[in-house]
Short mmCIF file of C-alpha atoms in Angstrom, two decimals:
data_model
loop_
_atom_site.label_atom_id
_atom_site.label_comp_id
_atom_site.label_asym_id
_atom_site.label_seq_id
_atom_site.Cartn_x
_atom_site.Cartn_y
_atom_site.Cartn_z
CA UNK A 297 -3.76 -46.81 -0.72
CA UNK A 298 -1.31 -47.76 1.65
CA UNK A 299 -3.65 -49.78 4.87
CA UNK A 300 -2.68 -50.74 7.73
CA UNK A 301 -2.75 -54.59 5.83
CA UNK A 302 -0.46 -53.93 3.13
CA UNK A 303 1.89 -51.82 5.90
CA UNK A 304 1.57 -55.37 8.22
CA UNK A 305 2.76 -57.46 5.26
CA UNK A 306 5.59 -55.02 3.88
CA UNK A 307 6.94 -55.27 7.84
CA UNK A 308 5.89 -59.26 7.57
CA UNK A 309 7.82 -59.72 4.34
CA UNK A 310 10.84 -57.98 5.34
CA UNK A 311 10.65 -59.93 8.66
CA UNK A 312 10.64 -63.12 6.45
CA UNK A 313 13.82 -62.00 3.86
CA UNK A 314 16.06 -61.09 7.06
CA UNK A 315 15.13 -64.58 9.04
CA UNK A 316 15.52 -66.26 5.37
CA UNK A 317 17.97 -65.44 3.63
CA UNK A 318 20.14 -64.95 7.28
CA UNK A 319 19.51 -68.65 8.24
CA UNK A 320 19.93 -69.90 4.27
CA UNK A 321 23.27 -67.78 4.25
CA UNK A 322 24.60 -69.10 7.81
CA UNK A 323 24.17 -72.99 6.50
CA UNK A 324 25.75 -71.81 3.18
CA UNK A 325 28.65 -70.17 5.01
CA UNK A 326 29.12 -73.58 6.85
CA UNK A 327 28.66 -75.78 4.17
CA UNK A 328 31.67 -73.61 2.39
CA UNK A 329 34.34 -72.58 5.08
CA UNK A 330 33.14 -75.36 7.64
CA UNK A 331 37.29 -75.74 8.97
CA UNK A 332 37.44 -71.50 9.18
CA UNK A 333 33.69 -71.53 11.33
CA UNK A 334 34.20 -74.57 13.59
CA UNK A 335 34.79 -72.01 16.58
CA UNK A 336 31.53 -70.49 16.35
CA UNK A 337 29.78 -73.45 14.45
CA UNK A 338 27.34 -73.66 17.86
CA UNK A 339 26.37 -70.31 17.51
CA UNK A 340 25.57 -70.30 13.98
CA UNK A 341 23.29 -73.28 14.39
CA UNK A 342 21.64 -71.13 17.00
CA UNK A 343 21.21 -68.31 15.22
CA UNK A 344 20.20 -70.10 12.66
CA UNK A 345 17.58 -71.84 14.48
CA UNK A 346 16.32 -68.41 15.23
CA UNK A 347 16.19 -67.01 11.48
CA UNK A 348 14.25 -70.11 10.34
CA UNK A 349 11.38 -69.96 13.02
CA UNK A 350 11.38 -65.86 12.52
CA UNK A 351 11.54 -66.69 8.68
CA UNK A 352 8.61 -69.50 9.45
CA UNK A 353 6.14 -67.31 11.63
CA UNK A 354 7.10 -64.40 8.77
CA UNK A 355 6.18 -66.40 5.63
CA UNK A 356 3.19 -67.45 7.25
CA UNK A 357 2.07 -64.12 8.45
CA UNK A 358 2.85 -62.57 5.18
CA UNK A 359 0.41 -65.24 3.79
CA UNK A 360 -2.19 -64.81 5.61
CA UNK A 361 -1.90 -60.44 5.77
CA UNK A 362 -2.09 -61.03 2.23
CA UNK A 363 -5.55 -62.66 3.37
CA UNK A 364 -6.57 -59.55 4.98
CA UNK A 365 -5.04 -57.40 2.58
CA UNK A 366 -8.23 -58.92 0.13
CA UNK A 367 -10.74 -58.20 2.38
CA UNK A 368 -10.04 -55.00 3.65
CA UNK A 369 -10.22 -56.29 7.59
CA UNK A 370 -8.68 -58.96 9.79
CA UNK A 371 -11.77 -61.67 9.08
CA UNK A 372 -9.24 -62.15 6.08
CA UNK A 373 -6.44 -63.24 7.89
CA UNK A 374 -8.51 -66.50 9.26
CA UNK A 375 -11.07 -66.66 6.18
CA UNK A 376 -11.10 -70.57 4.94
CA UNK A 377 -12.45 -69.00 1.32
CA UNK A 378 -9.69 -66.57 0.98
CA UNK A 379 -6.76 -68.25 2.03
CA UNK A 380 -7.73 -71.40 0.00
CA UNK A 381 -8.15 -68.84 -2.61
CA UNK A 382 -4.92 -67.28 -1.99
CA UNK A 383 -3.35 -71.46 -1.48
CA UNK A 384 -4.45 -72.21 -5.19
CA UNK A 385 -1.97 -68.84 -6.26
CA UNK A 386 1.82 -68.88 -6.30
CA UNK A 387 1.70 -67.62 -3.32
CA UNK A 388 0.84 -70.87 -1.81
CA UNK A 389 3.11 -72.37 -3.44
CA UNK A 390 6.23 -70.58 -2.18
CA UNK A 391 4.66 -70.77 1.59
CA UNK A 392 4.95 -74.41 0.66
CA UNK A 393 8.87 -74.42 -0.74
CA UNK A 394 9.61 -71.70 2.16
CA UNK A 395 7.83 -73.61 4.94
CA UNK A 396 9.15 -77.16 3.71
CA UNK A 397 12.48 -75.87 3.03
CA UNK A 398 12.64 -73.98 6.29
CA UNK A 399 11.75 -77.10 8.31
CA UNK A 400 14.19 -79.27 6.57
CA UNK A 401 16.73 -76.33 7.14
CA UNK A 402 15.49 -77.13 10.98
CA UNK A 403 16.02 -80.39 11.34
CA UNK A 404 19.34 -80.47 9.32
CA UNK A 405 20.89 -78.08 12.02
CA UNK A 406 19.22 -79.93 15.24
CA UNK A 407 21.01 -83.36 13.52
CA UNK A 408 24.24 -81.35 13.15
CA UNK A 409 27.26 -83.32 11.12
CA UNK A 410 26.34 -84.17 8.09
CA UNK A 411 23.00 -82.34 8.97
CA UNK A 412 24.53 -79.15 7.53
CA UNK A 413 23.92 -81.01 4.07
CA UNK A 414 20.77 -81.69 4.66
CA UNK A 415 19.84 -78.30 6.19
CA UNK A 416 21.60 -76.96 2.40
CA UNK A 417 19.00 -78.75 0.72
CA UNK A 418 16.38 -76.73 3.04
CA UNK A 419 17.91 -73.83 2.26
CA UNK A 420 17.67 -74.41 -2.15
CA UNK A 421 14.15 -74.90 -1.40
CA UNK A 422 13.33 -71.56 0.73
CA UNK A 423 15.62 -69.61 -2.18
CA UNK A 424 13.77 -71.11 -4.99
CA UNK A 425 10.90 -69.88 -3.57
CA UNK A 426 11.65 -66.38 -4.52
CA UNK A 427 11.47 -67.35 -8.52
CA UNK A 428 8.14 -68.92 -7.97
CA UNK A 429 6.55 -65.50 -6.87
CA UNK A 430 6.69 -61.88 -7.43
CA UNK A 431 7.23 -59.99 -10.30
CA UNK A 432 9.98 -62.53 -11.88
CA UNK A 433 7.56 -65.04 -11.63
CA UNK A 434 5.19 -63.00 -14.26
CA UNK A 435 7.93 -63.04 -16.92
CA UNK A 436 8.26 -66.24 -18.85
CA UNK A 437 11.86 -66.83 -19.49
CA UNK A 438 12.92 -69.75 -17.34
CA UNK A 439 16.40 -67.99 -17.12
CA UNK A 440 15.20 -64.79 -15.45
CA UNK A 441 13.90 -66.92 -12.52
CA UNK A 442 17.63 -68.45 -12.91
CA UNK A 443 18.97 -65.61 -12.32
CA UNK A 444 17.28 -64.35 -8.89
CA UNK A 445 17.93 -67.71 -7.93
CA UNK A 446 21.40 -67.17 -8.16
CA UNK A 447 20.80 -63.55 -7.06
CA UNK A 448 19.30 -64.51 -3.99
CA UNK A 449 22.34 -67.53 -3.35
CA UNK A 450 24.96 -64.64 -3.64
CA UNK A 451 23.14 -62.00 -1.16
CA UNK A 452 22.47 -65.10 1.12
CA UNK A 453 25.74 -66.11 1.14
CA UNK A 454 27.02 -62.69 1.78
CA UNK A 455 24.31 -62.63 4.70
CA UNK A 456 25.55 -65.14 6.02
CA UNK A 457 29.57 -64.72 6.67
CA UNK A 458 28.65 -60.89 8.56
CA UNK A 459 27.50 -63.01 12.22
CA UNK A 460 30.50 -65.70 11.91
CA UNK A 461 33.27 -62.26 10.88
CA UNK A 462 31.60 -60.69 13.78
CA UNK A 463 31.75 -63.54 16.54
CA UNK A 464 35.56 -64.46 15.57
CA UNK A 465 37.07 -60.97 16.10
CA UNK A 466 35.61 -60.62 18.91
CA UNK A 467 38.15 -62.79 21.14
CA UNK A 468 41.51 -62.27 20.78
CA UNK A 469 42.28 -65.93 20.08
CA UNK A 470 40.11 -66.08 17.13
CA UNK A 471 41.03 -62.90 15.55
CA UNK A 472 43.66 -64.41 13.09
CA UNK A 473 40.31 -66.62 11.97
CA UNK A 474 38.39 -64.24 11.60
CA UNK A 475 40.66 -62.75 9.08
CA UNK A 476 41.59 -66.28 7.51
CA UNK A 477 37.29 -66.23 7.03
CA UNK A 478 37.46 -62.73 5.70
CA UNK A 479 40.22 -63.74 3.43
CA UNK A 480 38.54 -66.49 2.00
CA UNK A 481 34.94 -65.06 1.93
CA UNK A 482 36.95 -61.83 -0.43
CA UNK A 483 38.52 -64.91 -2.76
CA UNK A 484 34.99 -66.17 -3.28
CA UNK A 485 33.31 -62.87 -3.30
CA UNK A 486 35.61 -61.18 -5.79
CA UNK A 487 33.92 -63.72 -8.26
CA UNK A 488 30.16 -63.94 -7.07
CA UNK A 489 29.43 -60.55 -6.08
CA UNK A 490 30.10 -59.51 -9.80
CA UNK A 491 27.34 -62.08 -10.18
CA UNK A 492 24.95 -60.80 -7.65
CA UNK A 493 25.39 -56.99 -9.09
CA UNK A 494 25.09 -58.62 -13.16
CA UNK A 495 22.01 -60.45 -11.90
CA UNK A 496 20.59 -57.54 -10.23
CA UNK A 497 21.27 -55.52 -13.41
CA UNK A 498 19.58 -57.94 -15.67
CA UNK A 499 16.64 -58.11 -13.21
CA UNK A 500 16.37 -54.71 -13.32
CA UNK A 501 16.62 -54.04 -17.23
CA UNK A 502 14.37 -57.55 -17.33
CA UNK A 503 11.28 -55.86 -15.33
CA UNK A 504 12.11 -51.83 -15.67
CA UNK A 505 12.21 -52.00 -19.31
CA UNK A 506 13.84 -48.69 -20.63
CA UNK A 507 15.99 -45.80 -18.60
CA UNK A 508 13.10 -43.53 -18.87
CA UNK A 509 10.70 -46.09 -16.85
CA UNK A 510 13.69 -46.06 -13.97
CA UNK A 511 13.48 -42.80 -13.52
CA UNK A 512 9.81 -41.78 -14.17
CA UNK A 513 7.89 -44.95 -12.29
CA UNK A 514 7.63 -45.28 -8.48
CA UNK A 515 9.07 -49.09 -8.54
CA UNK A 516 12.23 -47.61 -11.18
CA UNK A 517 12.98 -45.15 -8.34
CA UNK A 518 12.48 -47.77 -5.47
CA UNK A 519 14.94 -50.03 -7.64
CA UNK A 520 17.51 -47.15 -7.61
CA UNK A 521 17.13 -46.67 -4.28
CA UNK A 522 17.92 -49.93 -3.55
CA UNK A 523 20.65 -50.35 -6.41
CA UNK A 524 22.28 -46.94 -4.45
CA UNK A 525 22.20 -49.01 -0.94
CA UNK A 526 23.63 -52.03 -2.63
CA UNK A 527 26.77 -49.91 -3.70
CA UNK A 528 27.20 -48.47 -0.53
CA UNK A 529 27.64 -52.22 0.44
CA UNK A 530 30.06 -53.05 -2.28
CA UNK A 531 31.89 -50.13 -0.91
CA UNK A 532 31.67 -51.38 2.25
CA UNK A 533 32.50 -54.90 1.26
CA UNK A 534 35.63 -53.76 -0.37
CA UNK A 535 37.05 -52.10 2.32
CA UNK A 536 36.82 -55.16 4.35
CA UNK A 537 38.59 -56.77 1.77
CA UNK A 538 41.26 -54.44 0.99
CA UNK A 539 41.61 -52.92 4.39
CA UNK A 540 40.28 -54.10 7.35
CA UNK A 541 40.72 -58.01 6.64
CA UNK A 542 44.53 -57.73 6.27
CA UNK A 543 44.54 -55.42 9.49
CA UNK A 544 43.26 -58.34 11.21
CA UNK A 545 45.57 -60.95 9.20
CA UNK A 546 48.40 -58.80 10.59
CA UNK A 547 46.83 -58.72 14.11
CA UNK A 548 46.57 -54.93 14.69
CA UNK A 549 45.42 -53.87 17.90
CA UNK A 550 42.13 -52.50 17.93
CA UNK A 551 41.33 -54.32 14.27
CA UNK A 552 38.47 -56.46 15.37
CA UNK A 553 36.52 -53.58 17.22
CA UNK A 554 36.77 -51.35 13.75
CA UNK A 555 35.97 -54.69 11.79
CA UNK A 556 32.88 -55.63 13.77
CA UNK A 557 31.77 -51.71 13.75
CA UNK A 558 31.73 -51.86 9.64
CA UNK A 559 29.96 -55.85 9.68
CA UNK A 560 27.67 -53.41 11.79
CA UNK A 561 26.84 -51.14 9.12
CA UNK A 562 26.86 -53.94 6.48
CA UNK A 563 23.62 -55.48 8.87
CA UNK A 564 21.76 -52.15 8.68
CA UNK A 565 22.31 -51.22 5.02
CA UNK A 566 20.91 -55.04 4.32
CA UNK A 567 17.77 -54.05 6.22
CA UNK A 568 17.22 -51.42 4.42
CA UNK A 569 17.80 -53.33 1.21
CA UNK A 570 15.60 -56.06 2.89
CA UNK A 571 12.91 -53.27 3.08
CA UNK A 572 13.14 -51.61 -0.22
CA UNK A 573 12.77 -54.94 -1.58
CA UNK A 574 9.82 -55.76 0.25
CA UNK A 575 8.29 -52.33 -1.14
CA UNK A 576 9.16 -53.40 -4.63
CA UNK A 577 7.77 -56.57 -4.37
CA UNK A 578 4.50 -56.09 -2.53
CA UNK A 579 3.49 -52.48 -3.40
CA UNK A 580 5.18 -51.25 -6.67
CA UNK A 581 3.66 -52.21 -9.90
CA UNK A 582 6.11 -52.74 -12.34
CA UNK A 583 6.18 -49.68 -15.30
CA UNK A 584 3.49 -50.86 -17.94
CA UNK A 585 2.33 -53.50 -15.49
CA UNK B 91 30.62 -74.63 -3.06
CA UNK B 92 30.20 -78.19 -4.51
CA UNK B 93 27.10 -78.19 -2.48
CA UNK B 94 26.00 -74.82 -3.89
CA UNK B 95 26.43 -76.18 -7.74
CA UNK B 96 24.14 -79.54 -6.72
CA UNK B 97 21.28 -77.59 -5.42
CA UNK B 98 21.35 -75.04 -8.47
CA UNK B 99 21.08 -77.87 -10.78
CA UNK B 100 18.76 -79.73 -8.87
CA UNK B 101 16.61 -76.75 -9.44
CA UNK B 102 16.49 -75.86 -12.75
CA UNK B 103 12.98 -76.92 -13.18
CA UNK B 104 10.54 -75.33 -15.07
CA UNK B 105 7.61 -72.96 -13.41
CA UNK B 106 4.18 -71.74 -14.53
CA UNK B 107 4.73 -68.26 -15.48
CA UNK B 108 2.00 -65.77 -14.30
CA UNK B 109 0.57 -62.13 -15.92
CA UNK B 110 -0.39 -59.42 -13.67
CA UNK B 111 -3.52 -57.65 -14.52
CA UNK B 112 -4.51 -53.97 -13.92
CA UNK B 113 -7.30 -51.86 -14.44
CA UNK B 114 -7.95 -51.09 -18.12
CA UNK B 115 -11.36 -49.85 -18.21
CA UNK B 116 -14.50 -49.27 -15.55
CA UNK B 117 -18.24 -48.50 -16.51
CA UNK B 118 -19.11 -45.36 -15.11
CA UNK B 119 -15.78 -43.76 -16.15
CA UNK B 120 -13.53 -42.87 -13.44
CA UNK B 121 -14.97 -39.31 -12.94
CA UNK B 122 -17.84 -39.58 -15.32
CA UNK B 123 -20.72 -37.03 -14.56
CA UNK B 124 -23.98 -38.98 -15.15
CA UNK B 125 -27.45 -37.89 -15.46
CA UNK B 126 -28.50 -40.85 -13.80
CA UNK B 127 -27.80 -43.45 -10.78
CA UNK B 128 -25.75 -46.43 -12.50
CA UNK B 129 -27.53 -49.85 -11.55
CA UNK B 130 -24.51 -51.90 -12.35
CA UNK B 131 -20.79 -51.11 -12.21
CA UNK B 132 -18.79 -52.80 -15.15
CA UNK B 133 -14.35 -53.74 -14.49
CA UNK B 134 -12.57 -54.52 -17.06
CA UNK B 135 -8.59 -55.99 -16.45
CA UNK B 136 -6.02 -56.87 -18.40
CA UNK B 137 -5.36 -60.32 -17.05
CA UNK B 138 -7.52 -62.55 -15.07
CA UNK B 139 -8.30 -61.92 -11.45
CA UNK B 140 -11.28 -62.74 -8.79
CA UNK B 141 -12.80 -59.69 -7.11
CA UNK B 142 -12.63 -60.68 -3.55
CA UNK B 143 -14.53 -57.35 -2.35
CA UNK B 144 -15.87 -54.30 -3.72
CA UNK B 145 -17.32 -51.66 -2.06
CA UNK B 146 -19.45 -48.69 -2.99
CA UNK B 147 -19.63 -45.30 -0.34
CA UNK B 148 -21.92 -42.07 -1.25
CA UNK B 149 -20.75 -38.61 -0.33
CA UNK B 150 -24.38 -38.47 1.69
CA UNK B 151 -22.84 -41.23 3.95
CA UNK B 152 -24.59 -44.33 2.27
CA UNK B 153 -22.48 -47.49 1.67
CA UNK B 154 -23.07 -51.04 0.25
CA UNK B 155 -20.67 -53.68 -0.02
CA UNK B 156 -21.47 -55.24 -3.61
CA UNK B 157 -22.60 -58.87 -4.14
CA UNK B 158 -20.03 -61.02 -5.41
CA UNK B 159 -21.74 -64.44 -5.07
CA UNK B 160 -21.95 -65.30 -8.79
CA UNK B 161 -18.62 -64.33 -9.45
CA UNK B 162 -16.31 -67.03 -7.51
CA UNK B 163 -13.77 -67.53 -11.04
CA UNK B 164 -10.53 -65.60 -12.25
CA UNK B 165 -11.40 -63.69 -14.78
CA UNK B 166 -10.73 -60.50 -16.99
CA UNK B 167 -14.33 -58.75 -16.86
CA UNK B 168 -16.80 -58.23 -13.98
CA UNK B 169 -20.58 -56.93 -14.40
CA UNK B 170 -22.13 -56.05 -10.72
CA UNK B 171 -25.53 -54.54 -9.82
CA UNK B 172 -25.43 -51.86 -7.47
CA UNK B 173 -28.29 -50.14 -5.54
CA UNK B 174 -28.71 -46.79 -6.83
CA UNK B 175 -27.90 -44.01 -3.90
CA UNK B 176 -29.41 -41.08 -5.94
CA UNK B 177 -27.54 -37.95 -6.79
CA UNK B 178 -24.11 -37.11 -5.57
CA UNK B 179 -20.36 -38.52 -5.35
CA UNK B 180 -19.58 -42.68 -5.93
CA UNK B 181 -16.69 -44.23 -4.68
CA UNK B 182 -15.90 -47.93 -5.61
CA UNK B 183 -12.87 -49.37 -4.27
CA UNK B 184 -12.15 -52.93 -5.03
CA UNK B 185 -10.03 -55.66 -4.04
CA UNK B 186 -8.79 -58.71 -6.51
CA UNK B 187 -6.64 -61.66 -6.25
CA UNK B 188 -4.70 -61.94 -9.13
CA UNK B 189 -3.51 -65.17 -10.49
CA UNK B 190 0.33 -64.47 -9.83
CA UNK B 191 -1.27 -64.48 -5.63
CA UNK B 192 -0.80 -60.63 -5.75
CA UNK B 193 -3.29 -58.84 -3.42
CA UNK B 194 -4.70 -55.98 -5.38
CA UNK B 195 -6.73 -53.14 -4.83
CA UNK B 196 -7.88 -49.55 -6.57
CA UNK B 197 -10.73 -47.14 -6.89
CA UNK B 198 -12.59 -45.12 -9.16
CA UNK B 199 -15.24 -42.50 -8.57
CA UNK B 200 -18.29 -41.08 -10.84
CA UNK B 201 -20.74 -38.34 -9.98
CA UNK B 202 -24.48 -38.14 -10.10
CA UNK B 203 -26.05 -34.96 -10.78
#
């Protein structure tokens, strides 16, 4: 069952939650620790830049493979019918939140100042747009949708400190920042990723329904695949906090290099997060669905 | 994080909750033996969707792509006339919208002896 149009949009969706979430999380991570980032503020904003117009050109092609995915061939990806169709759906309403909030994300960052502000706004409206579709969208508790919201926040934000961590330790002079960041992100964190796992939890018991649906259902195995990945970055998260960060507070030699090598594996283990949960979403019917 | 608390409330606005649909029931049967070539194929889902294509192949190499002109609405049952292909193996795939904007597709097959 698995074409070569459902394949594109998987890739297209997971395209669109890294450039997402990555450029939501960045302007987060400024908007909280602005004093700790101002040494690589310019580089966020540029990567940031870059994660929008990915996240852009993602959403858009996820929207309109989801065109083709209805047809069965590419006249679907252009077809006025279809895509009006598909326009009238949810779906056209979060390429609407994600496109608006990812061009007022855009123009927040090319203002700069009190642009970052503005560019948070953007970035409320791009998360939002993950309650507004998918399988949370089905259910009709207001709260669940509440909850991914925050769910998404927390990931995002946690997205968003790995590229700032990385760029400070990499000079000597900013090393001592970097861990000041670290420090502060592990204050925050030791408070909000509780929240991220709880919300993932009561996502998961919200949609899976029972233990025995987790286990027996293709999209309760996918979610345990994922739920695995996402310890393996608590793990790693933790021994940032409780290891690595204070090497760099104390200015080791060498602590940067190691620190940057584990933000390293913290970026892969979100794509393949990013991936799973484009497989859950787009693919996976939910157990009883 | 003062930002963070302003754009959470900001958005704590109500939204249209969808269903998802799947397939509950098709006329043939998925793997029904008939005595006779069908001249309509019958859906039935559990939520509202609009068929956006459905397609019918025959194991002698025959294929029609079904008319879906009169059906242009979201809804839970479809009726379609289908050309009869004579004796041998069906296969009707089908692709919906549903109204949650999920792209969805399936199959079923039925033989004719």
């Amino acid at each position: 069952m698995l074409d070569i149009w459902t394949i594109a949009g998987l890739l297209a969706k997971a395209a669109m939650y890294v450039g997402m979430l990555t450029a939501g999380g960045l302007v987060i991570v400024h908007c909280a620790f602005a004093s700790h980032v101002r040494d690589v503020a310019s580089s966020m904003r540029s990567m940031a830049l870059f994660c929008a117009i990915l996240g852009a050109v993602a959403a858009f092609a996820s929207f309109t493979l989801r065109g083709a995915a209805l047809t069965g061939g590419a006249s679907g990806l252009t077809d006025p019918e279809i895509l009006g169709l598909l326009w009238q759906t949810p779906a056209g309403s979060a390429l609407l939140y994600r496109l608006s909030g990812l061009g007022i994300l855009c123009l927040g960052l090319l203002v700069g100042g009190v642009g970052w502000t503005v560019a948070l706004f953007g970035t409320g409206l791009l998360l939002w747009s993950f309650s507004i579709i998918g399988h949370v969208a089905d259910d009709t508790a207001i709260w669940i949708e509440l909850v991914l919201f925050l769910h998404v926040i927390v990931a995002s934000f946690w997205i968003g400190v790995l590229m700032p961590l990385s760029r400070l330790s990499k000079r000597p002079e900013t090393v001592a920042a970097a861990g000041d960041l670290g420090h502060k992100f592990g204050q925050i964190a030791f408070g909000a990723i509780p929240l991220l796992v709880v919300a993932g939890l009561l996502l998961s018991w919200r949609l899976v329904g029972s233990w025995s649906a987790l286990f027996a259902t293709g999209y309760g195995l996918m979610l345990v695949a994922k739920v695995l990945l996402v310890a393996g970055l608590l793990g790693l998260g933790a021994l940032n906090k409780y290891r690595f960060v204070p090497r760099l507070l104390a200015d080791e030699p060498g602590a940067g290099d190691i620190f940057r090598r584990v933000l390293g594996i913290e970026w892969a283990v979100f794509f393949l997060v990013f991936g799973a949960t484009a497989f859950l979403t787009a693919f996976f019917a939910l157990p009883g669905g | 994080m003062k930002h963070i608390s302003a754009v959470i409330i900001f958005f704590l606005l109500p939204t249209v909750a969808y269903a998802h649909s799947k397939m509950d029931a098709t006329s043939p049967t998925d793997g029904a033996v008939l005595n006779e070539a069908p001249t309509e194929i019958a859906f039935t889902f559990s939520g509202k969707l609009r068929l956006t294509k459905v397609e019918a192949s025959h194991s002698s190499g025959g294929a029609q792509t079904i008319d879906l002109s009169d059906h242009t609405s979201f809804t839970n049952e479809f009726t379609l006339p289908i050309d009869p292909m004579g004796p041998g193996s069906y296969d009707i795939e089908w692709r919906g919208l549903g109204t949650d904007g999920h792209a969805m597709q399936g199959s079923f097959t039925f033989n004719v002896e």
